Amino acid sequence: MAHLAVTVDAEASPERVFNVLTDWDRHHEWMSLTSARVVAGDGHSAGSALAAFTGVGPIGFLDTMEITDWDPPHGVSVRHTGWPLRGTGFFRVLPRLGGGSTILWEEDLELPFGSAGRFGWNLAKPVGAVFLKRSLRRLAELSAA
């Protein structure tokens, strides 16, 4: 398993951040190179299915997910069900003392390609962390608007 976690503070309340975070049709506004949509269920409960395309133009990959935990306004967890991403991911939105919130994004991923995948992860992890953190900063900014 490969683990990646990033956090960002937001001026907005946990309720506001969670609402923007889980407005799946707006993911392209804050998540780098990614658009998402609900493909089954209401998108706001465990068992709902999501599909997110990450890439530029037609070059990229489709990340299929199932919502496994729905705890507004504090968290949502997903199980990645496709290829190349398999594993779990979750967002937590925690209240900050004095106002605002802290947004945590964690991923625990099964790496494809065996030892080559593990080697590649060592190179990709720092880049992935930068993209995730940049995305969370954009989420925080969008939530404050």
Short mmCIF file of N, CA and C in Angstrom, two decimals:
data_model
loop_
_atom_site.label_atom_id
_atom_site.label_comp_id
_atom_site.label_asym_id
_atom_site.label_seq_id
_atom_site.Cartn_x
_atom_site.Cartn_y
_atom_site.Cartn_z
N MET A 1 0.83 -1.18 0.00
CA MET A 1 0.00 0.00 0.00
C MET A 1 0.87 1.25 0.00
N ALA A 2 0.42 2.24 -0.72
CA ALA A 2 1.08 3.54 -0.75
C ALA A 2 0.18 4.53 -0.02
N HIS A 3 0.77 5.30 0.85
CA HIS A 3 -0.01 6.26 1.64
C HIS A 3 0.41 7.68 1.27
N LEU A 4 -0.58 8.54 1.15
CA LEU A 4 -0.35 9.95 0.86
C LEU A 4 -1.36 10.76 1.66
N ALA A 5 -0.91 11.78 2.36
CA ALA A 5 -1.80 12.63 3.16
C ALA A 5 -1.34 14.08 3.07
N VAL A 6 -2.30 14.99 2.90
CA VAL A 6 -2.02 16.41 2.89
C VAL A 6 -3.12 17.13 3.66
N THR A 7 -2.78 18.28 4.25
CA THR A 7 -3.76 19.11 4.95
C THR A 7 -3.59 20.56 4.54
N VAL A 8 -4.71 21.28 4.63
CA VAL A 8 -4.74 22.71 4.34
C VAL A 8 -5.76 23.34 5.29
N ASP A 9 -5.46 24.52 5.80
CA ASP A 9 -6.42 25.25 6.60
C ASP A 9 -7.29 26.11 5.70
N ALA A 10 -8.56 26.25 6.09
CA ALA A 10 -9.52 27.05 5.33
C ALA A 10 -10.20 28.04 6.27
N GLU A 11 -10.53 29.20 5.74
CA GLU A 11 -11.26 30.20 6.53
C GLU A 11 -12.73 29.83 6.66
N ALA A 12 -13.25 29.05 5.74
CA ALA A 12 -14.67 28.68 5.73
C ALA A 12 -14.98 27.64 6.80
N SER A 13 -16.23 27.58 7.17
CA SER A 13 -16.70 26.61 8.16
C SER A 13 -16.62 25.19 7.59
N PRO A 14 -16.58 24.18 8.46
CA PRO A 14 -16.61 22.80 7.97
C PRO A 14 -17.84 22.52 7.10
N GLU A 15 -18.98 23.09 7.45
CA GLU A 15 -20.20 22.86 6.66
C GLU A 15 -20.04 23.40 5.24
N ARG A 16 -19.50 24.60 5.12
CA ARG A 16 -19.31 25.20 3.80
C ARG A 16 -18.28 24.42 2.98
N VAL A 17 -17.16 24.07 3.60
CA VAL A 17 -16.13 23.31 2.89
C VAL A 17 -16.69 21.96 2.43
N PHE A 18 -17.40 21.27 3.31
CA PHE A 18 -17.95 19.96 2.98
C PHE A 18 -18.94 20.06 1.82
N ASN A 19 -19.76 21.11 1.83
CA ASN A 19 -20.73 21.28 0.74
C ASN A 19 -20.05 21.49 -0.61
N VAL A 20 -18.99 22.29 -0.64
CA VAL A 20 -18.27 22.51 -1.89
C VAL A 20 -17.52 21.24 -2.29
N LEU A 21 -16.88 20.61 -1.32
CA LEU A 21 -16.12 19.37 -1.56
C LEU A 21 -16.99 18.29 -2.19
N THR A 22 -18.22 18.15 -1.73
CA THR A 22 -19.07 17.05 -2.19
C THR A 22 -20.06 17.48 -3.27
N ASP A 23 -19.85 18.65 -3.86
CA ASP A 23 -20.60 19.05 -5.04
C ASP A 23 -19.80 18.51 -6.23
N TRP A 24 -20.03 17.25 -6.53
CA TRP A 24 -19.17 16.50 -7.47
C TRP A 24 -19.05 17.18 -8.82
N ASP A 25 -20.11 17.80 -9.30
CA ASP A 25 -20.04 18.48 -10.60
C ASP A 25 -19.10 19.68 -10.60
N ARG A 26 -18.71 20.16 -9.42
CA ARG A 26 -17.80 21.31 -9.33
C ARG A 26 -16.34 20.91 -9.09
N HIS A 27 -16.04 19.61 -9.08
CA HIS A 27 -14.67 19.18 -8.79
C HIS A 27 -13.65 19.81 -9.73
N HIS A 28 -14.02 19.99 -10.97
CA HIS A 28 -13.08 20.58 -11.93
C HIS A 28 -12.66 21.98 -11.53
N GLU A 29 -13.44 22.64 -10.67
CA GLU A 29 -13.10 24.00 -10.23
C GLU A 29 -11.95 24.02 -9.24
N TRP A 30 -11.70 22.89 -8.55
CA TRP A 30 -10.64 22.91 -7.54
C TRP A 30 -9.68 21.73 -7.62
N MET A 31 -10.11 20.60 -8.13
CA MET A 31 -9.22 19.44 -8.18
C MET A 31 -8.43 19.46 -9.48
N SER A 32 -7.13 19.50 -9.37
CA SER A 32 -6.24 19.62 -10.53
C SER A 32 -6.52 18.55 -11.57
N LEU A 33 -6.78 19.00 -12.79
CA LEU A 33 -6.92 18.16 -13.98
C LEU A 33 -8.00 17.09 -13.84
N THR A 34 -9.02 17.32 -12.99
CA THR A 34 -10.00 16.27 -12.71
C THR A 34 -11.42 16.81 -12.77
N SER A 35 -12.30 16.03 -13.40
CA SER A 35 -13.73 16.29 -13.36
C SER A 35 -14.41 15.04 -12.83
N ALA A 36 -15.49 15.24 -12.07
CA ALA A 36 -16.17 14.10 -11.45
C ALA A 36 -17.67 14.19 -11.70
N ARG A 37 -18.32 13.04 -11.60
CA ARG A 37 -19.78 12.99 -11.73
C ARG A 37 -20.31 11.80 -10.96
N VAL A 38 -21.56 11.89 -10.57
CA VAL A 38 -22.26 10.80 -9.91
C VAL A 38 -22.77 9.85 -11.00
N VAL A 39 -22.49 8.56 -10.85
CA VAL A 39 -22.96 7.59 -11.85
C VAL A 39 -24.00 6.63 -11.29
N ALA A 40 -24.17 6.58 -9.97
CA ALA A 40 -25.22 5.77 -9.35
C ALA A 40 -25.52 6.33 -7.97
N GLY A 41 -26.78 6.28 -7.57
CA GLY A 41 -27.18 6.81 -6.28
C GLY A 41 -27.31 8.32 -6.33
N ASP A 42 -27.38 8.92 -5.15
CA ASP A 42 -27.58 10.36 -5.07
C ASP A 42 -26.28 11.16 -4.92
N GLY A 43 -25.15 10.45 -4.74
CA GLY A 43 -23.87 11.13 -4.56
C GLY A 43 -23.66 11.68 -3.17
N HIS A 44 -24.64 11.47 -2.30
CA HIS A 44 -24.56 12.01 -0.95
C HIS A 44 -24.91 10.96 0.09
N SER A 45 -24.51 9.72 -0.20
CA SER A 45 -24.76 8.64 0.75
C SER A 45 -23.85 7.46 0.41
N ALA A 46 -23.61 6.64 1.44
CA ALA A 46 -22.82 5.43 1.21
C ALA A 46 -23.52 4.57 0.16
N GLY A 47 -22.70 3.99 -0.71
CA GLY A 47 -23.22 3.16 -1.79
C GLY A 47 -23.33 3.88 -3.11
N SER A 48 -23.33 5.21 -3.09
CA SER A 48 -23.35 5.97 -4.34
C SER A 48 -22.04 5.75 -5.08
N ALA A 49 -22.09 5.83 -6.40
CA ALA A 49 -20.90 5.61 -7.23
C ALA A 49 -20.54 6.90 -7.95
N LEU A 50 -19.22 7.13 -8.05
CA LEU A 50 -18.68 8.31 -8.71
C LEU A 50 -17.71 7.87 -9.80
N ALA A 51 -17.53 8.72 -10.78
CA ALA A 51 -16.50 8.51 -11.80
C ALA A 51 -15.78 9.83 -11.97
N ALA A 52 -14.46 9.81 -11.90
CA ALA A 52 -13.65 11.02 -12.05
C ALA A 52 -12.61 10.77 -13.13
N PHE A 53 -12.56 11.68 -14.09
CA PHE A 53 -11.54 11.59 -15.14
C PHE A 53 -10.44 12.57 -14.81
N THR A 54 -9.21 12.07 -14.76
CA THR A 54 -8.03 12.89 -14.53
C THR A 54 -7.16 12.84 -15.77
N GLY A 55 -6.86 14.00 -16.32
CA GLY A 55 -6.03 14.04 -17.50
C GLY A 55 -6.19 15.36 -18.24
N VAL A 56 -5.59 15.41 -19.41
CA VAL A 56 -5.67 16.57 -20.29
C VAL A 56 -6.25 16.08 -21.61
N GLY A 57 -7.38 16.69 -22.00
CA GLY A 57 -8.05 16.25 -23.22
C GLY A 57 -8.43 14.78 -23.07
N PRO A 58 -8.17 13.97 -24.09
CA PRO A 58 -8.53 12.55 -24.00
C PRO A 58 -7.47 11.68 -23.32
N ILE A 59 -6.34 12.28 -22.93
CA ILE A 59 -5.24 11.51 -22.34
C ILE A 59 -5.34 11.57 -20.82
N GLY A 60 -5.57 10.43 -20.22
CA GLY A 60 -5.71 10.37 -18.78
C GLY A 60 -6.30 9.03 -18.37
N PHE A 61 -6.97 9.01 -17.23
CA PHE A 61 -7.59 7.76 -16.76
C PHE A 61 -8.88 8.05 -16.01
N LEU A 62 -9.75 7.05 -15.98
CA LEU A 62 -11.02 7.14 -15.28
C LEU A 62 -10.88 6.46 -13.93
N ASP A 63 -11.19 7.19 -12.87
CA ASP A 63 -11.14 6.67 -11.50
C ASP A 63 -12.58 6.42 -11.06
N THR A 64 -12.96 5.15 -10.95
CA THR A 64 -14.30 4.82 -10.48
C THR A 64 -14.24 4.59 -8.98
N MET A 65 -15.27 5.06 -8.28
CA MET A 65 -15.27 5.01 -6.82
C MET A 65 -16.67 4.71 -6.29
N GLU A 66 -16.69 4.14 -5.09
CA GLU A 66 -17.92 3.97 -4.35
C GLU A 66 -17.78 4.71 -3.03
N ILE A 67 -18.78 5.50 -2.67
CA ILE A 67 -18.77 6.17 -1.37
C ILE A 67 -19.00 5.10 -0.31
N THR A 68 -18.08 4.99 0.63
CA THR A 68 -18.19 3.98 1.68
C THR A 68 -18.59 4.56 3.02
N ASP A 69 -18.37 5.87 3.21
CA ASP A 69 -18.74 6.51 4.46
C ASP A 69 -19.16 7.94 4.15
N TRP A 70 -20.28 8.35 4.72
CA TRP A 70 -20.82 9.69 4.50
C TRP A 70 -21.14 10.27 5.86
N ASP A 71 -20.37 11.29 6.29
CA ASP A 71 -20.51 11.86 7.62
C ASP A 71 -20.45 13.39 7.54
N PRO A 72 -21.51 14.01 6.97
CA PRO A 72 -21.48 15.47 6.86
C PRO A 72 -21.56 16.14 8.23
N PRO A 73 -20.88 17.24 8.43
CA PRO A 73 -19.98 17.93 7.51
C PRO A 73 -18.52 17.57 7.75
N HIS A 74 -18.28 16.39 8.30
CA HIS A 74 -16.92 16.06 8.73
C HIS A 74 -16.13 15.12 7.83
N GLY A 75 -16.79 14.34 7.00
CA GLY A 75 -15.99 13.44 6.20
C GLY A 75 -16.75 12.65 5.16
N VAL A 76 -16.00 12.22 4.17
CA VAL A 76 -16.50 11.31 3.15
C VAL A 76 -15.34 10.39 2.76
N SER A 77 -15.65 9.10 2.67
CA SER A 77 -14.64 8.11 2.28
C SER A 77 -15.10 7.40 1.02
N VAL A 78 -14.12 7.02 0.20
CA VAL A 78 -14.42 6.28 -1.03
C VAL A 78 -13.51 5.08 -1.16
N ARG A 79 -14.00 4.12 -1.91
CA ARG A 79 -13.19 2.96 -2.31
C ARG A 79 -12.99 3.10 -3.81
N HIS A 80 -11.70 3.19 -4.22
CA HIS A 80 -11.37 3.25 -5.65
C HIS A 80 -11.53 1.84 -6.21
N THR A 81 -12.34 1.70 -7.26
CA THR A 81 -12.70 0.38 -7.77
C THR A 81 -12.15 0.06 -9.15
N GLY A 82 -11.45 0.99 -9.76
CA GLY A 82 -11.01 0.79 -11.13
C GLY A 82 -9.53 0.49 -11.25
N TRP A 83 -8.99 0.80 -12.40
CA TRP A 83 -7.58 0.65 -12.68
C TRP A 83 -7.12 1.93 -13.35
N PRO A 84 -6.04 2.53 -13.00
CA PRO A 84 -4.95 2.01 -12.17
C PRO A 84 -5.13 2.27 -10.67
N LEU A 85 -6.18 3.05 -10.29
CA LEU A 85 -6.34 3.35 -8.87
C LEU A 85 -7.25 2.34 -8.18
N ARG A 86 -6.69 1.70 -7.16
CA ARG A 86 -7.46 0.83 -6.27
C ARG A 86 -7.01 1.16 -4.86
N GLY A 87 -7.94 1.11 -3.94
CA GLY A 87 -7.61 1.42 -2.56
C GLY A 87 -8.69 2.30 -1.97
N THR A 88 -8.31 3.10 -0.98
CA THR A 88 -9.29 3.96 -0.31
C THR A 88 -8.78 5.39 -0.24
N GLY A 89 -9.71 6.29 -0.19
CA GLY A 89 -9.39 7.69 -0.03
C GLY A 89 -10.41 8.32 0.89
N PHE A 90 -9.99 9.32 1.62
CA PHE A 90 -10.97 10.03 2.42
C PHE A 90 -10.59 11.48 2.63
N PHE A 91 -11.64 12.27 2.80
CA PHE A 91 -11.52 13.67 3.14
C PHE A 91 -12.11 13.84 4.53
N ARG A 92 -11.43 14.59 5.37
CA ARG A 92 -11.96 14.99 6.67
C ARG A 92 -11.93 16.51 6.73
N VAL A 93 -12.99 17.09 7.28
CA VAL A 93 -13.07 18.54 7.44
C VAL A 93 -13.29 18.78 8.93
N LEU A 94 -12.27 19.30 9.56
CA LEU A 94 -12.27 19.46 11.02
C LEU A 94 -12.37 20.92 11.41
N PRO A 95 -13.19 21.23 12.42
CA PRO A 95 -13.28 22.62 12.86
C PRO A 95 -11.98 23.06 13.50
N ARG A 96 -11.61 24.31 13.25
CA ARG A 96 -10.41 24.90 13.87
C ARG A 96 -10.83 25.77 15.04
N LEU A 97 -10.04 25.77 16.07
CA LEU A 97 -10.28 26.64 17.21
C LEU A 97 -10.25 28.09 16.72
N GLY A 98 -11.27 28.84 17.03
CA GLY A 98 -11.31 30.23 16.59
C GLY A 98 -12.00 30.42 15.25
N GLY A 99 -12.43 29.36 14.61
CA GLY A 99 -13.16 29.46 13.34
C GLY A 99 -12.41 28.85 12.17
N GLY A 100 -13.13 28.61 11.13
CA GLY A 100 -12.54 27.98 9.95
C GLY A 100 -12.44 26.49 10.11
N SER A 101 -11.64 25.87 9.28
CA SER A 101 -11.53 24.42 9.30
C SER A 101 -10.17 23.98 8.76
N THR A 102 -9.87 22.73 9.05
CA THR A 102 -8.70 22.07 8.47
C THR A 102 -9.21 20.95 7.59
N ILE A 103 -8.72 20.90 6.36
CA ILE A 103 -9.12 19.88 5.40
C ILE A 103 -7.98 18.87 5.29
N LEU A 104 -8.31 17.61 5.47
CA LEU A 104 -7.34 16.51 5.36
C LEU A 104 -7.76 15.62 4.21
N TRP A 105 -6.81 15.29 3.34
CA TRP A 105 -7.05 14.37 2.22
C TRP A 105 -6.03 13.26 2.35
N GLU A 106 -6.51 12.03 2.49
CA GLU A 106 -5.63 10.86 2.60
C GLU A 106 -6.00 9.83 1.56
N GLU A 107 -4.98 9.18 1.02
CA GLU A 107 -5.16 8.09 0.06
C GLU A 107 -4.29 6.91 0.49
N ASP A 108 -4.85 5.73 0.48
CA ASP A 108 -4.12 4.47 0.66
C ASP A 108 -4.37 3.65 -0.59
N LEU A 109 -3.36 3.55 -1.42
CA LEU A 109 -3.53 2.98 -2.76
C LEU A 109 -2.73 1.70 -2.94
N GLU A 110 -3.34 0.76 -3.65
CA GLU A 110 -2.63 -0.44 -4.08
C GLU A 110 -1.88 -0.06 -5.35
N LEU A 111 -0.60 -0.29 -5.37
CA LEU A 111 0.20 0.11 -6.52
C LEU A 111 0.20 -0.97 -7.59
N PRO A 112 -0.05 -0.59 -8.85
CA PRO A 112 0.04 -1.57 -9.94
C PRO A 112 1.50 -1.81 -10.33
N PHE A 113 1.76 -2.81 -11.10
CA PHE A 113 3.05 -3.09 -11.73
C PHE A 113 4.12 -3.61 -10.77
N GLY A 114 3.74 -4.14 -9.61
CA GLY A 114 4.70 -4.78 -8.71
C GLY A 114 5.83 -3.87 -8.28
N SER A 115 7.06 -4.38 -8.38
CA SER A 115 8.22 -3.61 -7.90
C SER A 115 8.44 -2.35 -8.75
N ALA A 116 8.09 -2.40 -10.02
CA ALA A 116 8.20 -1.20 -10.86
C ALA A 116 7.24 -0.12 -10.37
N GLY A 117 6.04 -0.53 -9.94
CA GLY A 117 5.08 0.42 -9.40
C GLY A 117 5.56 1.03 -8.10
N ARG A 118 6.18 0.23 -7.25
CA ARG A 118 6.72 0.74 -5.98
C ARG A 118 7.86 1.73 -6.24
N PHE A 119 8.71 1.42 -7.20
CA PHE A 119 9.80 2.33 -7.57
C PHE A 119 9.22 3.63 -8.12
N GLY A 120 8.24 3.51 -9.01
CA GLY A 120 7.62 4.68 -9.60
C GLY A 120 6.92 5.55 -8.55
N TRP A 121 6.34 4.90 -7.54
CA TRP A 121 5.67 5.64 -6.47
C TRP A 121 6.65 6.53 -5.72
N ASN A 122 7.86 6.03 -5.49
CA ASN A 122 8.87 6.84 -4.80
C ASN A 122 9.17 8.13 -5.55
N LEU A 123 9.06 8.09 -6.88
CA LEU A 123 9.28 9.28 -7.69
C LEU A 123 8.02 10.14 -7.77
N ALA A 124 6.86 9.48 -7.84
CA ALA A 124 5.60 10.18 -8.06
C ALA A 124 5.01 10.78 -6.78
N LYS A 125 5.32 10.21 -5.63
CA LYS A 125 4.69 10.65 -4.38
C LYS A 125 4.88 12.15 -4.10
N PRO A 126 6.09 12.69 -4.20
CA PRO A 126 6.24 14.13 -3.93
C PRO A 126 5.44 15.00 -4.92
N VAL A 127 5.39 14.59 -6.17
CA VAL A 127 4.62 15.32 -7.18
C VAL A 127 3.14 15.22 -6.87
N GLY A 128 2.68 14.02 -6.50
CA GLY A 128 1.29 13.82 -6.13
C GLY A 128 0.89 14.69 -4.94
N ALA A 129 1.77 14.77 -3.96
CA ALA A 129 1.48 15.58 -2.77
C ALA A 129 1.33 17.06 -3.15
N VAL A 130 2.16 17.54 -4.07
CA VAL A 130 2.06 18.93 -4.52
C VAL A 130 0.70 19.16 -5.20
N PHE A 131 0.29 18.25 -6.07
CA PHE A 131 -0.99 18.40 -6.77
C PHE A 131 -2.16 18.34 -5.79
N LEU A 132 -2.13 17.42 -4.82
CA LEU A 132 -3.20 17.32 -3.84
C LEU A 132 -3.29 18.58 -2.99
N LYS A 133 -2.14 19.06 -2.53
CA LYS A 133 -2.12 20.26 -1.68
C LYS A 133 -2.62 21.47 -2.48
N ARG A 134 -2.19 21.58 -3.71
CA ARG A 134 -2.65 22.68 -4.57
C ARG A 134 -4.17 22.61 -4.74
N SER A 135 -4.68 21.41 -4.93
CA SER A 135 -6.12 21.24 -5.07
C SER A 135 -6.85 21.66 -3.79
N LEU A 136 -6.34 21.24 -2.64
CA LEU A 136 -6.98 21.61 -1.38
C LEU A 136 -6.94 23.11 -1.15
N ARG A 137 -5.87 23.76 -1.55
CA ARG A 137 -5.81 25.23 -1.43
C ARG A 137 -6.89 25.88 -2.27
N ARG A 138 -7.09 25.36 -3.47
CA ARG A 138 -8.15 25.89 -4.34
C ARG A 138 -9.52 25.61 -3.73
N LEU A 139 -9.71 24.44 -3.11
CA LEU A 139 -10.97 24.13 -2.43
C LEU A 139 -11.22 25.13 -1.30
N ALA A 140 -10.17 25.41 -0.52
CA ALA A 140 -10.30 26.37 0.57
C ALA A 140 -10.69 27.75 0.05
N GLU A 141 -10.05 28.19 -1.02
CA GLU A 141 -10.36 29.50 -1.61
C GLU A 141 -11.79 29.54 -2.15
N LEU A 142 -12.18 28.50 -2.85
CA LEU A 142 -13.52 28.43 -3.41
C LEU A 142 -14.58 28.41 -2.31
N SER A 143 -14.28 27.73 -1.21
CA SER A 143 -15.23 27.64 -0.10
C SER A 143 -15.40 28.98 0.61
N ALA A 144 -14.39 29.81 0.56
CA ALA A 144 -14.45 31.12 1.23
C ALA A 144 -15.22 32.14 0.41
N ALA A 145 -15.39 31.87 -0.86
CA ALA A 145 -16.06 32.84 -1.76
C ALA A 145 -17.55 32.90 -1.53
#
